[in-house]
Amino acid sequence: MSFHDSSQRKLVIVEQKLVRNRGHQHTQIGALRKMLPCSDLHLITGEDYDGFLGEATAKTSKRSRQLSKLYWRTRHGSFRQKADAVLRALVSGQILSLPGSPYGHVLSETCDALQMSASDLVIVPSADLEALESACWFVENSQGQTPRLFLRFLDPELGEHKSSRRKERLKALSKTLSAKNNLALSCETEEMAAYLNAKYGLDVKGGFYLPCSFDPADPPIQPERPKSEAFRIGLFGAPRPGKGYERIGAIVSCIEERLKTAPQERPIEILLQGAEENYADGGVYAFADKYKADEGILRISKLSDRLDPSEFTNRFLSADAILLPYDTAVYGLQGSGIIQDAVAAEKFVIHSRGSRCRTF
């Protein structure tokens, strides 16, 4: 995705998951700043945002998002969903004032306050169906006087895991999406763009790539490490569904058995990133306590999921290879910030067959 006009204009970035200085949500802000250096930047964030990138111009509300689900179900849901939604709306006291979208009114109020014109930009780099519903509501209620809106989808489910509901929600937006307006839909990979077009008839363009921690146009300097040091395999990012975290224990056991029968000149060290509860008893990475970080043929260094950007960069660059045991049911179409970082940092990648571990 390219923006040809480099002149001064207002830019609103919507990122609801921008909570604190970790994760790829905050790197997208930096990438867009670099891509559009002359723009007057404003942020719309979730209500949990702590201000580490500067004050938010506006924040979305969790309650508004919950109530908008009731609005949708009262109008487009099944009979059972409508009945349930009406009852919930009555209990909430909002039956006559349910918001028509999760945060379309926030977009409208922000753009009005900033006096944005058709030459200005609104970009949602981590868009989902809630973002699409909000953008469509904004377009429908602005009489065509809107800035250019760019939504970038990151997963083929669009944040709605139930297929039947996803189809109905998209169907409700079809009239707005088919009209000529300032709304453009995009994603990272050409494969996902083709999938969304074929399955839902969405006019989605692939190739909206945003560098994360490393910019492929500026390859990082690799740290020098003695050859006697352990061979490091990095497993970065939170153990979320689709990331294959449930397979890590078995992978570690397999490596350990291989080392017993075919010892290597260098030990193997796994850089494992997770939250405290992941390493605790009953956690998905509880097995890591069996291995020390500084001795043995197989070592595990437990990294926090709250590394600051400089420490994350140093740890990532110190790895010899990056492990990506991702589920191809999820990552067969979509991209990944860790994949992007591994490619941009020129690291060997060990990945599940079928993942999109390449530039896009």
GROMACS .gro file of C-alpha atoms in nm:
model
  360
    1MET     CA    1   0.000   0.000   0.000
    2SER     CA    2   0.151   0.334  -0.100
    3PHE     CA    3   0.050   0.692  -0.025
    4HIS     CA    4   0.165   0.911  -0.312
    5ASP     CA    5   0.086   1.251  -0.165
    6SER     CA    6   0.360   1.342   0.083
    7SER     CA    7   0.230   1.689   0.168
    8GLN     CA    8   0.128   1.802   0.515
    9ARG     CA    9  -0.205   1.651   0.619
   10LYS     CA   10  -0.377   1.515   0.927
   11LEU     CA   11  -0.334   1.146   1.006
   12VAL     CA   12  -0.548   0.955   1.257
   13ILE     CA   13  -0.427   0.607   1.353
   14VAL     CA   14  -0.675   0.378   1.528
   15GLU     CA   15  -0.515   0.109   1.742
   16GLN     CA   16  -0.735  -0.028   2.021
   17LYS     CA   17  -0.475  -0.276   2.147
   18LEU     CA   18  -0.215  -0.007   2.208
   19VAL     CA   19  -0.183  -0.061   2.583
   20ARG     CA   20   0.182  -0.039   2.679
   21ASN     CA   21   0.528  -0.053   2.529
   22ARG     CA   22   0.520  -0.414   2.410
   23GLY     CA   23   0.385  -0.609   2.118
   24HIS     CA   24   0.375  -0.517   1.752
   25GLN     CA   25   0.087  -0.273   1.796
   26HIS     CA   26   0.326   0.005   1.897
   27THR     CA   27   0.575  -0.071   1.618
   28GLN     CA   28   0.300  -0.007   1.362
   29ILE     CA   29   0.269   0.349   1.490
   30GLY     CA   30   0.641   0.405   1.436
   31ALA     CA   31   0.629   0.250   1.090
   32LEU     CA   32   0.341   0.476   0.983
   33ARG     CA   33   0.519   0.780   1.125
   34LYS     CA   34   0.822   0.693   0.914
   35MET     CA   35   0.607   0.626   0.606
   36LEU     CA   36   0.419   0.958   0.644
   37PRO     CA   37   0.675   1.190   0.810
   38CYS     CA   38   0.498   1.514   0.718
   39SER     CA   39   0.164   1.419   0.869
   40ASP     CA   40   0.007   1.570   1.178
   41LEU     CA   41  -0.045   1.251   1.380
   42HIS     CA   42  -0.334   1.179   1.615
   43LEU     CA   43  -0.415   0.853   1.800
   44ILE     CA   44  -0.745   0.683   1.875
   45THR     CA   45  -0.678   0.405   2.126
   46GLY     CA   46  -0.859   0.171   2.362
   47GLU     CA   47  -0.948   0.295   2.708
   48ASP     CA   48  -0.658   0.098   2.867
   49TYR     CA   49  -0.391   0.295   2.678
   50ASP     CA   50  -0.134   0.434   2.923
   51GLY     CA   51   0.000   0.721   2.711
   52PHE     CA   52   0.352   0.591   2.643
   53LEU     CA   53   0.343   0.724   2.285
   54GLY     CA   54   0.184   1.054   2.380
   55GLU     CA   55  -0.169   1.161   2.463
   56ALA     CA   56  -0.452   0.995   2.274
   57THR     CA   57  -0.682   1.231   2.086
   58ALA     CA   58  -0.972   0.998   2.164
   59LYS     CA   59  -1.039   0.657   2.318
   60THR     CA   60  -1.289   0.387   2.233
   61SER     CA   61  -1.514   0.238   2.500
   62LYS     CA   62  -1.546  -0.131   2.586
   63ARG     CA   63  -1.906  -0.068   2.690
   64SER     CA   64  -1.988   0.093   2.356
   65ARG     CA   65  -1.840  -0.207   2.175
   66GLN     CA   66  -2.052  -0.443   2.387
   67LEU     CA   67  -2.369  -0.243   2.327
   68SER     CA   68  -2.304  -0.228   1.952
   69LYS     CA   69  -2.319  -0.609   1.946
   70LEU     CA   70  -2.670  -0.582   2.089
   71TYR     CA   71  -2.757  -0.325   1.821
   72TRP     CA   72  -2.642  -0.559   1.547
   73ARG     CA   73  -2.824  -0.861   1.691
   74THR     CA   74  -3.153  -0.676   1.737
   75ARG     CA   75  -3.149  -0.595   1.365
   76HIS     CA   76  -2.962  -0.874   1.190
   77GLY     CA   77  -2.946  -1.168   1.429
   78SER     CA   78  -3.157  -1.484   1.440
   79PHE     CA   79  -3.489  -1.477   1.626
   80ARG     CA   80  -3.319  -1.615   1.936
   81GLN     CA   81  -3.038  -1.359   1.912
   82LYS     CA   82  -3.286  -1.075   1.868
   83ALA     CA   83  -3.488  -1.180   2.171
   84ASP     CA   84  -3.176  -1.218   2.385
   85ALA     CA   85  -3.034  -0.884   2.264
   86VAL     CA   86  -3.356  -0.695   2.336
   87LEU     CA   87  -3.366  -0.838   2.689
   88ARG     CA   88  -3.002  -0.745   2.750
   89ALA     CA   89  -3.058  -0.397   2.610
   90LEU     CA   90  -3.355  -0.348   2.842
   91VAL     CA   91  -3.145  -0.455   3.141
   92SER     CA   92  -2.866  -0.217   3.037
   93GLY     CA   93  -3.111   0.073   3.012
   94GLN     CA   94  -2.988   0.149   2.659
   95ILE     CA   95  -3.271   0.000   2.453
   96LEU     CA   96  -3.340   0.333   2.278
   97SER     CA   97  -2.978   0.442   2.242
   98LEU     CA   98  -2.776   0.142   2.131
   99PRO     CA   99  -2.471   0.260   1.930
  100GLY     CA  100  -2.489   0.171   1.559
  101SER     CA  101  -2.126   0.061   1.555
  102PRO     CA  102  -1.846  -0.012   1.806
  103TYR     CA  103  -1.675   0.325   1.761
  104GLY     CA  104  -1.802   0.492   1.445
  105HIS     CA  105  -1.920   0.788   1.653
  106VAL     CA  106  -1.565   0.827   1.793
  107LEU     CA  107  -1.428   0.845   1.439
  108SER     CA  108  -1.693   1.101   1.348
  109GLU     CA  109  -1.639   1.320   1.655
  110THR     CA  110  -1.260   1.306   1.617
  111CYS     CA  111  -1.262   1.396   1.247
  112ASP     CA  112  -1.508   1.678   1.311
  113ALA     CA  113  -1.296   1.815   1.595
  114LEU     CA  114  -0.980   1.802   1.379
  115GLN     CA  115  -1.168   1.947   1.080
  116MET     CA  116  -1.038   1.670   0.856
  117SER     CA  117  -1.090   1.687   0.480
  118ALA     CA  118  -1.088   1.436   0.194
  119SER     CA  119  -0.710   1.473   0.162
  120ASP     CA  120  -0.650   1.360   0.520
  121LEU     CA  121  -0.606   0.998   0.633
  122VAL     CA  122  -0.751   0.756   0.886
  123ILE     CA  123  -0.556   0.429   0.910
  124VAL     CA  124  -0.655   0.122   1.112
  125PRO     CA  125  -0.344  -0.103   1.091
  126SER     CA  126  -0.498  -0.391   1.293
  127ALA     CA  127  -0.852  -0.383   1.156
  128ASP     CA  128  -1.126  -0.638   1.221
  129LEU     CA  129  -1.502  -0.654   1.168
  130GLU     CA  130  -1.559  -0.403   1.447
  131ALA     CA  131  -1.334  -0.158   1.265
  132LEU     CA  132  -1.514  -0.224   0.936
  133GLU     CA  133  -1.855  -0.172   1.096
  134SER     CA  134  -1.732   0.151   1.254
  135ALA     CA  135  -1.582   0.279   0.928
  136CYS     CA  136  -1.902   0.197   0.736
  137TRP     CA  137  -2.117   0.372   0.998
  138PHE     CA  138  -1.887   0.674   0.972
  139VAL     CA  139  -1.916   0.679   0.592
  140GLU     CA  140  -2.294   0.635   0.600
  141ASN     CA  141  -2.341   0.921   0.846
  142SER     CA  142  -2.098   1.169   0.692
  143GLN     CA  143  -2.279   1.245   0.364
  144GLY     CA  144  -1.966   1.153   0.170
  145GLN     CA  145  -1.749   1.417   0.340
  146THR     CA  146  -1.489   1.186   0.491
  147PRO     CA  147  -1.111   1.161   0.493
  148ARG     CA  148  -0.956   0.861   0.322
  149LEU     CA  149  -0.993   0.549   0.539
  150PHE     CA  150  -0.749   0.260   0.508
  151LEU     CA  151  -0.828  -0.061   0.698
  152ARG     CA  152  -0.566  -0.336   0.714
  153PHE     CA  153  -0.696  -0.681   0.811
  154LEU     CA  154  -0.451  -0.913   0.985
  155ASP     CA  155  -0.646  -1.239   0.998
  156PRO     CA  156  -0.889  -1.407   0.757
  157GLU     CA  157  -1.158  -1.444   1.026
  158LEU     CA  158  -1.165  -1.065   1.070
  159GLY     CA  159  -1.187  -1.110   1.446
  160GLU     CA  160  -1.519  -1.298   1.423
  161HIS     CA  161  -1.464  -1.669   1.483
  162LYS     CA  162  -1.817  -1.784   1.401
  163SER     CA  163  -1.844  -1.819   1.024
  164SER     CA  164  -2.223  -1.777   0.999
  165ARG     CA  165  -2.219  -1.459   1.207
  166ARG     CA  166  -1.921  -1.326   1.009
  167LYS     CA  167  -2.114  -1.368   0.684
  168GLU     CA  168  -2.423  -1.197   0.823
  169ARG     CA  169  -2.224  -0.905   0.961
  170LEU     CA  170  -2.054  -0.855   0.626
  171LYS     CA  171  -2.386  -0.887   0.443
  172ALA     CA  172  -2.523  -0.603   0.653
  173LEU     CA  173  -2.237  -0.382   0.529
  174SER     CA  174  -2.257  -0.481   0.162
  175LYS     CA  175  -2.446  -0.171   0.042
  176THR     CA  176  -2.190   0.067   0.191
  177LEU     CA  177  -1.896  -0.143   0.073
  178SER     CA  178  -2.028  -0.155  -0.284
  179ALA     CA  179  -2.073   0.223  -0.304
  180LYS     CA  180  -1.796   0.451  -0.422
  181ASN     CA  181  -1.645   0.615  -0.117
  182ASN     CA  182  -1.314   0.693   0.052
  183LEU     CA  183  -1.292   0.351   0.220
  184ALA     CA  184  -1.008   0.116   0.113
  185LEU     CA  185  -0.953  -0.238   0.245
  186SER     CA  186  -0.614  -0.407   0.255
  187CYS     CA  187  -0.407  -0.682   0.419
  188GLU     CA  188  -0.045  -0.796   0.428
  189THR     CA  189  -0.046  -1.097   0.198
  190GLU     CA  190  -0.176  -1.143  -0.156
  191GLU     CA  191  -0.306  -1.487  -0.055
  192MET     CA  192  -0.532  -1.346   0.214
  193ALA     CA  193  -0.654  -1.071  -0.018
  194ALA     CA  194  -0.752  -1.334  -0.277
  195TYR     CA  195  -0.925  -1.543  -0.007
  196LEU     CA  196  -1.133  -1.253   0.128
  197ASN     CA  197  -1.227  -1.151  -0.224
  198ALA     CA  198  -1.333  -1.503  -0.328
  199LYS     CA  199  -1.515  -1.594  -0.005
  200TYR     CA  200  -1.688  -1.265   0.079
  201GLY     CA  201  -1.658  -1.054  -0.235
  202LEU     CA  202  -1.454  -0.793  -0.048
  203ASP     CA  203  -1.236  -0.563  -0.258
  204VAL     CA  204  -0.918  -0.615  -0.057
  205LYS     CA  205  -0.567  -0.530  -0.179
  206GLY     CA  206  -0.264  -0.724  -0.053
  207GLY     CA  207   0.083  -0.589   0.018
  208PHE     CA  208   0.015  -0.336   0.296
  209TYR     CA  209   0.340  -0.419   0.475
  210LEU     CA  210   0.450  -0.235   0.789
  211PRO     CA  211   0.795  -0.311   0.933
  212CYS     CA  212   0.789  -0.416   1.296
  213SER     CA  213   1.106  -0.410   1.507
  214PHE     CA  214   1.336  -0.428   1.202
  215ASP     CA  215   1.317  -0.245   0.872
  216PRO     CA  216   1.419  -0.458   0.570
  217ALA     CA  217   1.543  -0.140   0.402
  218ASP     CA  218   1.796  -0.096   0.684
  219PRO     CA  219   1.939  -0.439   0.776
  220PRO     CA  220   2.052  -0.453   1.141
  221ILE     CA  221   2.411  -0.508   1.246
  222GLN     CA  222   2.442  -0.864   1.370
  223PRO     CA  223   2.620  -0.896   1.708
  224GLU     CA  224   2.947  -1.087   1.716
  225ARG     CA  225   2.934  -1.399   1.931
  226PRO     CA  226   3.212  -1.649   2.010
  227LYS     CA  227   3.170  -1.976   1.820
  228SER     CA  228   3.192  -2.162   2.150
  229GLU     CA  229   2.867  -2.005   2.271
  230ALA     CA  230   2.543  -2.199   2.259
  231PHE     CA  231   2.342  -2.211   1.937
  232ARG     CA  232   2.040  -1.996   2.017
  233ILE     CA  233   1.687  -2.064   1.900
  234GLY     CA  234   1.442  -1.782   1.966
  235LEU     CA  235   1.073  -1.835   2.036
  236PHE     CA  236   0.930  -1.486   2.072
  237GLY     CA  237   0.583  -1.347   2.124
  238ALA     CA  238   0.294  -1.434   2.353
  239PRO     CA  239   0.168  -1.798   2.350
  240ARG     CA  240  -0.163  -1.718   2.184
  241PRO     CA  241  -0.391  -1.960   1.995
  242GLY     CA  242  -0.254  -2.036   1.651
  243LYS     CA  243   0.107  -1.986   1.761
  244GLY     CA  244   0.159  -2.358   1.829
  245TYR     CA  245   0.264  -2.299   2.191
  246GLU     CA  246   0.110  -2.631   2.296
  247ARG     CA  247   0.372  -2.809   2.083
  248ILE     CA  248   0.677  -2.643   2.243
  249GLY     CA  249   0.716  -2.891   2.528
  250ALA     CA  250   0.725  -3.184   2.283
  251ILE     CA  251   0.969  -2.997   2.057
  252VAL     CA  252   1.203  -2.935   2.349
  253SER     CA  253   1.186  -3.302   2.454
  254CYS     CA  254   1.263  -3.409   2.096
  255ILE     CA  255   1.568  -3.178   2.083
  256GLU     CA  256   1.689  -3.318   2.415
  257GLU     CA  257   1.663  -3.678   2.295
  258ARG     CA  258   1.846  -3.593   1.972
  259LEU     CA  259   2.129  -3.430   2.167
  260LYS     CA  260   2.171  -3.742   2.378
  261THR     CA  261   2.221  -3.964   2.074
  262ALA     CA  262   2.397  -3.711   1.851
  263PRO     CA  263   2.584  -3.465   2.073
  264GLN     CA  264   2.683  -3.131   1.917
  265GLU     CA  265   2.998  -2.923   1.960
  266ARG     CA  266   2.784  -2.641   2.097
  267PRO     CA  267   2.494  -2.664   2.341
  268ILE     CA  268   2.151  -2.541   2.231
  269GLU     CA  269   1.987  -2.253   2.412
  270ILE     CA  270   1.620  -2.169   2.366
  271LEU     CA  271   1.511  -1.809   2.425
  272LEU     CA  272   1.153  -1.857   2.542
  273GLN     CA  273   0.927  -1.554   2.584
  274GLY     CA  274   0.615  -1.561   2.797
  275ALA     CA  275   0.429  -1.416   3.094
  276GLU     CA  276   0.491  -1.520   3.456
  277GLU     CA  277   0.180  -1.738   3.459
  278ASN     CA  278   0.307  -1.928   3.154
  279TYR     CA  279   0.612  -2.046   3.353
  280ALA     CA  280   0.421  -2.122   3.676
  281ASP     CA  281   0.289  -2.467   3.773
  282GLY     CA  282   0.016  -2.560   3.529
  283GLY     CA  283   0.133  -2.299   3.278
  284VAL     CA  284   0.205  -2.388   2.915
  285TYR     CA  285   0.579  -2.331   2.973
  286ALA     CA  286   0.604  -2.493   3.317
  287PHE     CA  287   0.847  -2.751   3.167
  288ALA     CA  288   1.111  -2.475   3.134
  289ASP     CA  289   1.198  -2.508   3.505
  290LYS     CA  290   1.369  -2.842   3.427
  291TYR     CA  291   1.638  -2.663   3.227
  292LYS     CA  292   1.899  -2.413   3.341
  293ALA     CA  293   1.991  -2.107   3.139
  294ASP     CA  294   2.368  -2.136   3.172
  295GLU     CA  295   2.465  -2.504   3.175
  296GLY     CA  296   2.383  -2.838   3.015
  297ILE     CA  297   2.352  -2.949   2.653
  298LEU     CA  298   2.003  -2.798   2.634
  299ARG     CA  299   1.930  -2.467   2.804
  300ILE     CA  300   1.624  -2.247   2.833
  301SER     CA  301   1.640  -1.875   2.904
  302LYS     CA  302   1.301  -1.753   3.024
  303LEU     CA  303   1.225  -1.407   2.885
  304SER     CA  304   0.951  -1.176   3.005
  305ASP     CA  305   0.667  -1.080   2.775
  306ARG     CA  306   0.728  -0.719   2.877
  307LEU     CA  307   1.070  -0.658   2.726
  308ASP     CA  308   1.129  -0.297   2.628
  309PRO     CA  309   1.200  -0.245   2.255
  310SER     CA  310   1.579  -0.219   2.290
  311GLU     CA  311   1.604  -0.538   2.496
  312PHE     CA  312   1.373  -0.722   2.257
  313THR     CA  313   1.590  -0.611   1.966
  314ASN     CA  314   1.910  -0.727   2.137
  315ARG     CA  315   1.763  -1.064   2.234
  316PHE     CA  316   1.618  -1.118   1.889
  317LEU     CA  317   1.946  -1.035   1.715
  318SER     CA  318   2.139  -1.266   1.948
  319ALA     CA  319   1.940  -1.566   1.819
  320ASP     CA  320   2.088  -1.785   1.546
  321ALA     CA  321   1.745  -1.908   1.435
  322ILE     CA  322   1.380  -1.825   1.502
  323LEU     CA  323   1.129  -2.102   1.579
  324LEU     CA  324   0.778  -2.057   1.441
  325PRO     CA  325   0.562  -2.367   1.509
  326TYR     CA  326   0.252  -2.181   1.391
  327ASP     CA  327  -0.074  -2.353   1.299
  328THR     CA  328  -0.110  -2.336   0.923
  329ALA     CA  329  -0.489  -2.326   0.958
  330VAL     CA  330  -0.428  -1.970   1.080
  331TYR     CA  331  -0.095  -1.870   0.928
  332GLY     CA  332  -0.143  -2.032   0.590
  333LEU     CA  333  -0.293  -1.702   0.472
  334GLN     CA  334  -0.200  -1.426   0.711
  335GLY     CA  335   0.132  -1.270   0.802
  336SER     CA  336   0.298  -1.232   1.141
  337GLY     CA  337   0.507  -0.964   1.308
  338ILE     CA  338   0.758  -1.223   1.426
  339ILE     CA  339   0.785  -1.365   1.073
  340GLN     CA  340   0.845  -1.014   0.942
  341ASP     CA  341   1.110  -0.950   1.208
  342ALA     CA  342   1.286  -1.279   1.133
  343VAL     CA  343   1.301  -1.207   0.759
  344ALA     CA  344   1.405  -0.842   0.806
  345ALA     CA  345   1.671  -0.939   1.064
  346GLU     CA  346   1.808  -1.202   0.822
  347LYS     CA  347   1.761  -1.495   1.061
  348PHE     CA  348   1.720  -1.862   0.980
  349VAL     CA  349   1.355  -1.956   1.026
  350ILE     CA  350   1.231  -2.297   1.144
  351HIS     CA  351   0.860  -2.301   1.065
  352SER     CA  352   0.558  -2.520   1.012
  353ARG     CA  353   0.517  -2.630   0.651
  354GLY     CA  354   0.267  -2.401   0.481
  355SER     CA  355   0.324  -2.086   0.689
  356ARG     CA  356   0.381  -1.760   0.502
  357CYS     CA  357   0.742  -1.725   0.617
  358ARG     CA  358   0.852  -1.491   0.343
  359THR     CA  359   0.831  -1.126   0.251
  360PHE     CA  360   0.493  -1.008   0.134
   0.00000   0.00000   0.00000
